[in-house]
Amino acid sequence: MTRVPITREGYNELVKELEYVRSVRRPQIMREIEAAREHGDLTENAEYHAAKEKQGQIEAKIRELENRLGESDIVDIVKLPEDRVVFGSVVLLENLETGGRVQYRLVGPHESDIKKNRVSVTSPIGRALIGKTPGDVATVQAPGGKKEYEVIRIGSE
C-alpha cells in the first residue's frame, strides 16, 4: 500500500468527516429506507429506490474515507524549515504576469482544497514549488498555459 503524506490537521478533518457520515448520514438514510418501506410494494417505490441508492453512496463514502485514513502517513509540520519549500510549508507567491499575490499551504492529495488555499504537493504548482527558496521563480504548467510565480516568503503559518 502506498503511504500518502497528510498533516495532523488534515488527518483530523478526515476522521471528523468519517464520524459524521457514520453517526449522522448513515442513520438518516436508514430512517429514509424504513419510511419508504412503509409505503408498501417495493418494486415500484421510487422513494425506497432513491434511499437505497443514497445508502450505496454513503457506504462508498465510508469505504473511501477509511481507505484514505488507512493509507495516510501523518507528517509532523511543527518544525518546518523556512528557507525552502517542503511539505506543509505556507508559501506566499507573486504572479509575475499580473503582480497578484496568493498564499498556499502544501499538503497531501487527500487534504488539498483550493478554496482553503491548500494545494497538493503532487499538483503542478506543488511540484514546481518543492525545494524553492525565497526569490526563486517557479514555472507552472497549468491547463491555461505556463505561469510563473516568485516565492516571496516561506513559513509554517
CSV table of N, CA and C in Angstrom, one decimal:
chain,number,residue,atom,x,y,z
A,1,MET,N,0.8,-1.2,0.0
A,1,MET,CA,0.0,0.0,0.0
A,1,MET,C,0.9,1.2,0.0
A,2,THR,N,0.6,2.2,-0.9
A,2,THR,CA,1.3,3.4,-0.9
A,2,THR,C,0.9,4.3,0.2
A,3,ARG,N,1.8,4.9,0.9
A,3,ARG,CA,1.6,5.8,2.0
A,3,ARG,C,1.4,7.2,1.4
A,4,VAL,N,0.4,7.9,1.9
A,4,VAL,CA,0.2,9.3,1.4
A,4,VAL,C,0.4,10.3,2.5
A,5,PRO,N,1.3,11.3,2.3
A,5,PRO,CA,1.5,12.2,3.4
A,5,PRO,C,0.3,13.1,3.7
A,6,ILE,N,0.1,13.4,5.0
A,6,ILE,CA,-1.0,14.2,5.4
A,6,ILE,C,-0.6,15.0,6.7
A,7,THR,N,-1.1,16.2,6.8
A,7,THR,CA,-0.9,16.9,8.1
A,7,THR,C,-1.8,16.4,9.2
A,8,ARG,N,-1.4,16.6,10.4
A,8,ARG,CA,-2.3,16.2,11.5
A,8,ARG,C,-3.7,16.8,11.4
A,9,GLU,N,-3.7,18.1,11.0
A,9,GLU,CA,-5.0,18.8,10.8
A,9,GLU,C,-5.8,18.1,9.7
A,10,GLY,N,-5.2,17.8,8.6
A,10,GLY,CA,-5.9,17.1,7.5
A,10,GLY,C,-6.4,15.7,8.0
A,11,TYR,N,-5.6,15.0,8.7
A,11,TYR,CA,-6.0,13.7,9.2
A,11,TYR,C,-7.2,13.8,10.2
A,12,ASN,N,-7.2,14.8,11.1
A,12,ASN,CA,-8.3,15.0,12.0
A,12,ASN,C,-9.5,15.4,11.3
A,13,GLU,N,-9.4,16.2,10.2
A,13,GLU,CA,-10.6,16.5,9.4
A,13,GLU,C,-11.2,15.3,8.7
A,14,LEU,N,-10.4,14.4,8.2
A,14,LEU,CA,-10.9,13.1,7.7
A,14,LEU,C,-11.6,12.3,8.7
A,15,VAL,N,-11.0,12.2,9.9
A,15,VAL,CA,-11.6,11.4,11.0
A,15,VAL,C,-13.0,12.0,11.3
A,16,LYS,N,-13.0,13.3,11.4
A,16,LYS,CA,-14.3,14.0,11.8
A,16,LYS,C,-15.3,13.8,10.7
A,17,GLU,N,-14.9,13.8,9.4
A,17,GLU,CA,-15.9,13.6,8.3
A,17,GLU,C,-16.4,12.2,8.4
A,18,LEU,N,-15.5,11.2,8.6
A,18,LEU,CA,-15.9,9.8,8.7
A,18,LEU,C,-16.9,9.6,9.9
A,19,GLU,N,-16.6,10.2,11.0
A,19,GLU,CA,-17.5,10.1,12.1
A,19,GLU,C,-18.9,10.7,11.8
A,20,TYR,N,-18.9,11.8,11.1
A,20,TYR,CA,-20.2,12.4,10.8
A,20,TYR,C,-21.0,11.5,9.8
A,21,VAL,N,-20.3,11.0,8.8
A,21,VAL,CA,-21.0,10.1,7.8
A,21,VAL,C,-21.5,8.9,8.5
A,22,ARG,N,-20.7,8.3,9.4
A,22,ARG,CA,-21.2,7.1,10.1
A,22,ARG,C,-22.3,7.4,11.1
A,23,SER,N,-22.2,8.4,11.9
A,23,SER,CA,-23.1,8.7,13.0
A,23,SER,C,-24.3,9.5,12.7
A,24,VAL,N,-24.3,10.3,11.6
A,24,VAL,CA,-25.4,11.2,11.2
A,24,VAL,C,-26.0,10.8,9.9
A,25,ARG,N,-25.2,10.7,8.8
A,25,ARG,CA,-25.7,10.5,7.5
A,25,ARG,C,-26.3,9.0,7.3
A,26,ARG,N,-25.5,8.1,7.8
A,26,ARG,CA,-25.9,6.7,7.7
A,26,ARG,C,-27.2,6.4,8.4
A,27,PRO,N,-27.4,6.9,9.6
A,27,PRO,CA,-28.7,6.7,10.3
A,27,PRO,C,-29.9,7.4,9.6
A,28,GLN,N,-29.6,8.6,9.0
A,28,GLN,CA,-30.6,9.3,8.3
A,28,GLN,C,-31.1,8.5,7.1
A,29,ILE,N,-30.2,7.9,6.4
A,29,ILE,CA,-30.5,7.1,5.2
A,29,ILE,C,-31.3,5.9,5.7
A,30,MET,N,-30.9,5.3,6.8
A,30,MET,CA,-31.6,4.1,7.3
A,30,MET,C,-33.1,4.5,7.6
A,31,ARG,N,-33.3,5.6,8.2
A,31,ARG,CA,-34.6,6.1,8.5
A,31,ARG,C,-35.4,6.3,7.2
A,32,GLU,N,-34.8,6.9,6.2
A,32,GLU,CA,-35.5,7.1,4.9
A,32,GLU,C,-35.9,5.8,4.3
A,33,ILE,N,-35.0,4.7,4.4
A,33,ILE,CA,-35.4,3.4,3.9
A,33,ILE,C,-36.5,2.8,4.6
A,34,GLU,N,-36.5,2.9,5.9
A,34,GLU,CA,-37.6,2.4,6.7
A,34,GLU,C,-38.9,3.1,6.4
A,35,ALA,N,-38.9,4.4,6.3
A,35,ALA,CA,-40.1,5.2,6.0
A,35,ALA,C,-40.6,4.8,4.6
A,36,ALA,N,-39.7,4.6,3.6
A,36,ALA,CA,-40.2,4.2,2.3
A,36,ALA,C,-40.7,2.8,2.2
A,37,ARG,N,-40.2,1.9,3.1
A,37,ARG,CA,-40.7,0.5,3.1
A,37,ARG,C,-42.2,0.5,3.6
A,38,GLU,N,-42.5,1.5,4.4
A,38,GLU,CA,-43.9,1.5,5.0
A,38,GLU,C,-44.9,1.8,3.9
A,39,HIS,N,-44.5,2.3,2.7
A,39,HIS,CA,-45.4,2.6,1.6
A,39,HIS,C,-45.8,1.4,0.8
A,40,GLY,N,-45.4,0.2,1.2
A,40,GLY,CA,-45.8,-1.0,0.6
A,40,GLY,C,-44.9,-1.5,-0.5
A,41,ASP,N,-45.5,-1.9,-1.6
A,41,ASP,CA,-44.8,-2.6,-2.7
A,41,ASP,C,-43.5,-1.9,-3.0
A,42,LEU,N,-42.4,-2.6,-2.9
A,42,LEU,CA,-41.0,-2.0,-3.1
A,42,LEU,C,-40.6,-2.0,-4.6
A,43,THR,N,-41.3,-2.8,-5.4
A,43,THR,CA,-40.9,-2.8,-6.8
A,43,THR,C,-41.1,-1.5,-7.5
A,44,GLU,N,-42.2,-0.8,-7.1
A,44,GLU,CA,-42.5,0.5,-7.8
A,44,GLU,C,-42.4,1.7,-6.8
A,45,ASN,N,-41.6,1.5,-5.8
A,45,ASN,CA,-41.5,2.5,-4.8
A,45,ASN,C,-40.2,3.4,-5.0
A,46,ALA,N,-40.5,4.5,-5.7
A,46,ALA,CA,-39.3,5.4,-6.1
A,46,ALA,C,-38.6,5.9,-4.8
A,47,GLU,N,-39.3,6.2,-3.8
A,47,GLU,CA,-38.6,6.7,-2.5
A,47,GLU,C,-37.7,5.7,-2.0
A,48,TYR,N,-38.1,4.4,-2.0
A,48,TYR,CA,-37.3,3.3,-1.5
A,48,TYR,C,-36.0,3.2,-2.3
A,49,HIS,N,-36.2,3.2,-3.7
A,49,HIS,CA,-35.1,3.0,-4.5
A,49,HIS,C,-34.1,4.2,-4.4
A,50,ALA,N,-34.6,5.4,-4.3
A,50,ALA,CA,-33.7,6.6,-4.1
A,50,ALA,C,-33.0,6.5,-2.8
A,51,ALA,N,-33.6,6.0,-1.7
A,51,ALA,CA,-33.0,5.9,-0.4
A,51,ALA,C,-31.9,4.8,-0.5
A,52,LYS,N,-32.2,3.7,-1.2
A,52,LYS,CA,-31.2,2.6,-1.3
A,52,LYS,C,-30.0,3.1,-2.1
A,53,GLU,N,-30.2,3.9,-3.1
A,53,GLU,CA,-29.1,4.5,-3.9
A,53,GLU,C,-28.3,5.4,-3.0
A,54,LYS,N,-28.9,6.2,-2.2
A,54,LYS,CA,-28.2,7.0,-1.2
A,54,LYS,C,-27.4,6.2,-0.3
A,55,GLN,N,-28.0,5.1,0.2
A,55,GLN,CA,-27.3,4.2,1.1
A,55,GLN,C,-26.0,3.7,0.4
A,56,GLY,N,-26.1,3.3,-0.8
A,56,GLY,CA,-24.9,2.8,-1.5
A,56,GLY,C,-23.8,3.9,-1.6
A,57,GLN,N,-24.2,5.1,-1.9
A,57,GLN,CA,-23.3,6.2,-2.0
A,57,GLN,C,-22.6,6.5,-0.6
A,58,ILE,N,-23.4,6.4,0.5
A,58,ILE,CA,-22.9,6.7,1.8
A,58,ILE,C,-21.9,5.6,2.2
A,59,GLU,N,-22.2,4.3,1.9
A,59,GLU,CA,-21.3,3.2,2.2
A,59,GLU,C,-20.0,3.3,1.4
A,60,ALA,N,-20.1,3.8,0.1
A,60,ALA,CA,-18.9,4.0,-0.7
A,60,ALA,C,-18.1,5.1,-0.1
A,61,LYS,N,-18.7,6.2,0.4
A,61,LYS,CA,-18.0,7.3,1.0
A,61,LYS,C,-17.3,6.8,2.3
A,62,ILE,N,-18.0,6.0,3.1
A,62,ILE,CA,-17.3,5.5,4.3
A,62,ILE,C,-16.1,4.7,3.9
A,63,ARG,N,-16.2,3.8,2.9
A,63,ARG,CA,-15.0,3.0,2.5
A,63,ARG,C,-13.9,3.9,2.0
A,64,GLU,N,-14.3,4.9,1.2
A,64,GLU,CA,-13.3,5.8,0.7
A,64,GLU,C,-12.5,6.5,1.8
A,65,LEU,N,-13.3,7.0,2.8
A,65,LEU,CA,-12.6,7.7,3.9
A,65,LEU,C,-11.8,6.8,4.8
A,66,GLU,N,-12.3,5.5,5.0
A,66,GLU,CA,-11.5,4.5,5.7
A,66,GLU,C,-10.2,4.2,5.0
A,67,ASN,N,-10.3,4.1,3.6
A,67,ASN,CA,-9.1,3.8,2.8
A,67,ASN,C,-8.1,5.0,2.9
A,68,ARG,N,-8.6,6.2,2.8
A,68,ARG,CA,-7.7,7.4,2.9
A,68,ARG,C,-7.0,7.4,4.2
A,69,LEU,N,-7.8,7.2,5.3
A,69,LEU,CA,-7.1,7.2,6.6
A,69,LEU,C,-6.1,6.1,6.8
A,70,GLY,N,-6.4,4.9,6.2
A,70,GLY,CA,-5.5,3.8,6.3
A,70,GLY,C,-4.2,4.0,5.6
A,71,GLU,N,-4.2,4.7,4.5
A,71,GLU,CA,-3.0,4.9,3.7
A,71,GLU,C,-2.3,6.2,4.1
A,72,SER,N,-2.9,7.0,5.0
A,72,SER,CA,-2.3,8.3,5.4
A,72,SER,C,-1.1,8.1,6.3
A,73,ASP,N,-0.1,8.9,6.1
A,73,ASP,CA,1.1,9.0,6.9
A,73,ASP,C,1.3,10.4,7.4
A,74,ILE,N,1.0,10.6,8.7
A,74,ILE,CA,1.0,11.9,9.3
A,74,ILE,C,2.4,12.4,9.4
A,75,VAL,N,2.6,13.6,8.8
A,75,VAL,CA,3.9,14.3,8.8
A,75,VAL,C,3.8,15.4,9.8
A,76,ASP,N,4.8,15.4,10.7
A,76,ASP,CA,4.9,16.5,11.7
A,76,ASP,C,5.4,17.7,11.1
A,77,ILE,N,4.5,18.8,11.1
A,77,ILE,CA,5.0,20.0,10.4
A,77,ILE,C,5.3,21.1,11.5
A,78,VAL,N,5.5,20.7,12.7
A,78,VAL,CA,5.8,21.7,13.8
A,78,VAL,C,7.1,22.5,13.5
A,79,LYS,N,8.1,21.8,13.1
A,79,LYS,CA,9.4,22.4,12.8
A,79,LYS,C,9.8,22.3,11.4
A,80,LEU,N,9.2,23.2,10.6
A,80,LEU,CA,9.5,23.3,9.2
A,80,LEU,C,10.6,24.2,8.9
A,81,PRO,N,11.5,23.9,7.9
A,81,PRO,CA,12.5,24.8,7.5
A,81,PRO,C,11.8,26.0,6.8
A,82,GLU,N,12.3,27.2,7.1
A,82,GLU,CA,11.7,28.4,6.4
A,82,GLU,C,12.5,28.9,5.3
A,83,ASP,N,13.6,28.2,5.0
A,83,ASP,CA,14.5,28.6,3.9
A,83,ASP,C,14.2,27.9,2.6
A,84,ARG,N,13.3,26.9,2.6
A,84,ARG,CA,13.0,26.2,1.3
A,84,ARG,C,11.6,25.6,1.5
A,85,VAL,N,10.9,25.5,0.4
A,85,VAL,CA,9.5,24.9,0.3
A,85,VAL,C,9.6,23.4,0.5
A,86,VAL,N,8.8,22.9,1.5
A,86,VAL,CA,8.7,21.5,1.8
A,86,VAL,C,7.2,21.2,2.0
A,87,PHE,N,6.9,19.9,2.2
A,87,PHE,CA,5.5,19.5,2.6
A,87,PHE,C,5.2,20.3,3.8
A,88,GLY,N,4.0,20.9,3.8
A,88,GLY,CA,3.5,21.6,5.0
A,88,GLY,C,3.8,23.1,5.0
A,89,SER,N,4.7,23.5,4.1
A,89,SER,CA,5.1,24.9,4.1
A,89,SER,C,3.9,25.8,3.7
A,90,VAL,N,3.9,27.0,4.2
A,90,VAL,CA,2.9,28.0,3.7
A,90,VAL,C,3.8,29.0,2.9
A,91,VAL,N,3.4,29.2,1.6
A,91,VAL,CA,4.2,29.9,0.7
A,91,VAL,C,3.4,31.1,0.1
A,92,LEU,N,4.0,32.3,0.2
A,92,LEU,CA,3.4,33.5,-0.4
A,92,LEU,C,4.1,33.6,-1.8
A,93,LEU,N,3.3,33.7,-2.8
A,93,LEU,CA,3.7,33.8,-4.2
A,93,LEU,C,3.3,35.1,-4.8
A,94,GLU,N,4.1,35.5,-5.8
A,94,GLU,CA,3.6,36.7,-6.6
A,94,GLU,C,3.6,36.2,-8.1
A,95,ASN,N,2.4,36.4,-8.7
A,95,ASN,CA,2.3,36.0,-10.1
A,95,ASN,C,3.1,37.1,-10.9
A,96,LEU,N,4.1,36.7,-11.6
A,96,LEU,CA,5.0,37.6,-12.3
A,96,LEU,C,4.3,38.3,-13.5
A,97,GLU,N,3.2,37.7,-14.0
A,97,GLU,CA,2.5,38.4,-15.1
A,97,GLU,C,1.5,39.4,-14.6
A,98,THR,N,0.8,39.1,-13.5
A,98,THR,CA,-0.3,40.0,-13.0
A,98,THR,C,0.1,40.9,-11.8
A,99,GLY,N,1.2,40.4,-11.1
A,99,GLY,CA,1.6,41.1,-9.9
A,99,GLY,C,0.7,40.7,-8.7
A,100,GLY,N,-0.3,39.9,-8.9
A,100,GLY,CA,-1.2,39.4,-7.8
A,100,GLY,C,-0.4,38.4,-6.9
A,101,ARG,N,-0.8,38.5,-5.6
A,101,ARG,CA,-0.2,37.6,-4.7
A,101,ARG,C,-1.2,36.6,-4.2
A,102,VAL,N,-0.7,35.4,-3.8
A,102,VAL,CA,-1.6,34.3,-3.3
A,102,VAL,C,-0.7,33.5,-2.3
A,103,GLN,N,-1.4,33.0,-1.3
A,103,GLN,CA,-0.7,32.2,-0.3
A,103,GLN,C,-1.3,30.8,-0.3
A,104,TYR,N,-0.4,29.8,-0.4
A,104,TYR,CA,-0.8,28.4,-0.3
A,104,TYR,C,-0.1,27.6,0.7
A,105,ARG,N,-0.7,26.6,1.3
A,105,ARG,CA,-0.1,25.6,2.1
A,105,ARG,C,0.1,24.3,1.3
A,106,LEU,N,1.3,23.7,1.2
A,106,LEU,CA,1.5,22.5,0.5
A,106,LEU,C,1.1,21.3,1.4
A,107,VAL,N,0.2,20.5,0.9
A,107,VAL,CA,-0.4,19.4,1.7
A,107,VAL,C,-0.4,18.1,0.8
A,108,GLY,N,-0.9,17.1,1.4
A,108,GLY,CA,-1.0,15.8,0.7
A,108,GLY,C,-2.3,15.8,-0.2
A,109,PRO,N,-2.4,14.9,-1.1
A,109,PRO,CA,-3.5,14.9,-2.0
A,109,PRO,C,-4.9,14.7,-1.4
A,110,HIS,N,-4.9,14.0,-0.2
A,110,HIS,CA,-6.2,13.8,0.5
A,110,HIS,C,-6.7,15.0,1.2
A,111,GLU,N,-5.9,16.1,1.3
A,111,GLU,CA,-6.4,17.2,2.0
A,111,GLU,C,-6.4,18.5,1.2
A,112,SER,N,-6.0,18.4,-0.1
A,112,SER,CA,-5.9,19.6,-0.9
A,112,SER,C,-7.3,20.2,-1.1
A,113,ASP,N,-7.4,21.5,-1.1
A,113,ASP,CA,-8.7,22.2,-1.2
A,113,ASP,C,-8.4,23.6,-1.6
A,114,ILE,N,-8.5,23.9,-2.8
A,114,ILE,CA,-8.1,25.2,-3.3
A,114,ILE,C,-8.9,26.3,-2.6
A,115,LYS,N,-10.2,26.0,-2.2
A,115,LYS,CA,-11.0,27.1,-1.5
A,115,LYS,C,-10.3,27.4,-0.2
A,116,LYS,N,-9.6,26.5,0.4
A,116,LYS,CA,-8.9,26.8,1.7
A,116,LYS,C,-7.4,27.1,1.4
A,117,ASN,N,-7.0,27.3,0.2
A,117,ASN,CA,-5.7,27.6,-0.2
A,117,ASN,C,-4.7,26.5,0.1
A,118,ARG,N,-5.1,25.3,0.0
A,118,ARG,CA,-4.3,24.1,0.2
A,118,ARG,C,-4.1,23.4,-1.1
A,119,VAL,N,-2.8,23.3,-1.5
A,119,VAL,CA,-2.5,22.6,-2.8
A,119,VAL,C,-1.7,21.4,-2.5
A,120,SER,N,-2.0,20.4,-3.3
A,120,SER,CA,-1.3,19.1,-3.1
A,120,SER,C,0.2,19.2,-3.6
A,121,VAL,N,1.1,18.5,-2.9
A,121,VAL,CA,2.5,18.5,-3.3
A,121,VAL,C,2.6,17.8,-4.7
A,122,THR,N,1.6,17.0,-5.1
A,122,THR,CA,1.6,16.3,-6.4
A,122,THR,C,1.0,17.1,-7.5
A,123,SER,N,0.4,18.3,-7.2
A,123,SER,CA,-0.3,19.1,-8.2
A,123,SER,C,0.8,19.8,-9.0
A,124,PRO,N,0.5,20.3,-10.2
A,124,PRO,CA,1.5,21.1,-11.0
A,124,PRO,C,2.2,22.2,-10.2
A,125,ILE,N,1.5,23.0,-9.4
A,125,ILE,CA,2.1,24.1,-8.7
A,125,ILE,C,2.9,23.5,-7.5
A,126,GLY,N,2.3,22.5,-6.9
A,126,GLY,CA,3.1,21.9,-5.7
A,126,GLY,C,4.4,21.3,-6.2
A,127,ARG,N,4.4,20.6,-7.3
A,127,ARG,CA,5.7,20.0,-7.8
A,127,ARG,C,6.7,21.1,-8.2
A,128,ALA,N,6.1,22.2,-8.7
A,128,ALA,CA,7.0,23.4,-9.1
A,128,ALA,C,7.6,24.1,-7.9
A,129,LEU,N,6.9,24.1,-6.8
A,129,LEU,CA,7.4,24.8,-5.6
A,129,LEU,C,8.3,24.1,-4.7
A,130,ILE,N,8.2,22.7,-4.7
A,130,ILE,CA,9.1,21.9,-3.8
A,130,ILE,C,10.6,22.3,-4.0
A,131,GLY,N,11.2,22.6,-2.9
A,131,GLY,CA,12.7,22.9,-2.9
A,131,GLY,C,13.0,24.3,-3.2
A,132,LYS,N,12.0,25.1,-3.6
A,132,LYS,CA,12.3,26.5,-3.9
A,132,LYS,C,12.6,27.3,-2.7
A,133,THR,N,13.4,28.4,-2.8
A,133,THR,CA,13.7,29.3,-1.7
A,133,THR,C,13.2,30.7,-2.1
A,134,PRO,N,13.1,31.6,-1.1
A,134,PRO,CA,12.6,32.9,-1.3
A,134,PRO,C,13.4,33.6,-2.4
A,135,GLY,N,12.7,34.2,-3.4
A,135,GLY,CA,13.4,34.8,-4.5
A,135,GLY,C,13.4,34.0,-5.8
A,136,ASP,N,13.2,32.6,-5.6
A,136,ASP,CA,13.2,31.7,-6.7
A,136,ASP,C,11.9,31.9,-7.5
A,137,VAL,N,12.0,31.6,-8.8
A,137,VAL,CA,10.8,31.6,-9.7
A,137,VAL,C,10.4,30.2,-10.0
A,138,ALA,N,9.1,29.9,-9.7
A,138,ALA,CA,8.5,28.6,-10.0
A,138,ALA,C,7.7,28.7,-11.3
A,139,THR,N,8.0,27.9,-12.3
A,139,THR,CA,7.3,27.8,-13.5
A,139,THR,C,6.3,26.7,-13.4
A,140,VAL,N,5.0,27.0,-13.6
A,140,VAL,CA,3.9,26.0,-13.5
A,140,VAL,C,3.3,25.8,-14.9
A,141,GLN,N,3.2,24.6,-15.3
A,141,GLN,CA,2.5,24.2,-16.5
A,141,GLN,C,1.0,24.0,-16.1
A,142,ALA,N,0.2,25.0,-16.3
A,142,ALA,CA,-1.2,24.9,-15.9
A,142,ALA,C,-2.1,24.6,-17.1
A,143,PRO,N,-3.3,24.2,-16.9
A,143,PRO,CA,-4.2,24.0,-18.1
A,143,PRO,C,-4.3,25.2,-18.9
A,144,GLY,N,-4.3,26.4,-18.3
A,144,GLY,CA,-4.4,27.6,-19.1
A,144,GLY,C,-3.1,28.1,-19.7
A,145,GLY,N,-2.1,27.4,-19.6
A,145,GLY,CA,-0.8,27.8,-20.1
A,145,GLY,C,0.3,27.9,-19.0
A,146,LYS,N,1.5,28.3,-19.4
A,146,LYS,CA,2.6,28.4,-18.4
A,146,LYS,C,2.4,29.7,-17.6
A,147,LYS,N,2.6,29.5,-16.3
A,147,LYS,CA,2.6,30.7,-15.3
A,147,LYS,C,3.8,30.7,-14.5
A,148,GLU,N,4.3,31.9,-14.1
A,148,GLU,CA,5.5,32.0,-13.3
A,148,GLU,C,5.2,32.7,-12.0
A,149,TYR,N,5.7,32.2,-10.9
A,149,TYR,CA,5.4,32.8,-9.6
A,149,TYR,C,6.8,32.9,-8.9
A,150,GLU,N,7.0,34.1,-8.3
A,150,GLU,CA,8.1,34.3,-7.5
A,150,GLU,C,7.8,33.9,-6.0
A,151,VAL,N,8.7,33.2,-5.4
A,151,VAL,CA,8.5,32.8,-4.0
A,151,VAL,C,8.9,34.1,-3.1
A,152,ILE,N,7.9,34.6,-2.5
A,152,ILE,CA,8.1,35.9,-1.7
A,152,ILE,C,8.5,35.5,-0.3
A,153,ARG,N,7.8,34.6,0.3
A,153,ARG,CA,8.0,34.2,1.7
A,153,ARG,C,7.6,32.7,2.0
A,154,ILE,N,8.3,32.1,2.9
A,154,ILE,CA,8.0,30.7,3.2
A,154,ILE,C,7.9,30.7,4.8
A,155,GLY,N,6.8,30.0,5.2
A,155,GLY,CA,6.6,29.9,6.7
A,155,GLY,C,5.9,28.7,7.0
A,156,SER,N,5.5,28.6,8.3
A,156,SER,CA,4.7,27.4,8.7
A,156,SER,C,3.3,27.8,9.0
A,157,GLU,N,3.0,29.0,9.1
A,157,GLU,CA,1.6,29.5,9.3
A,157,GLU,C,1.3,30.7,8.4
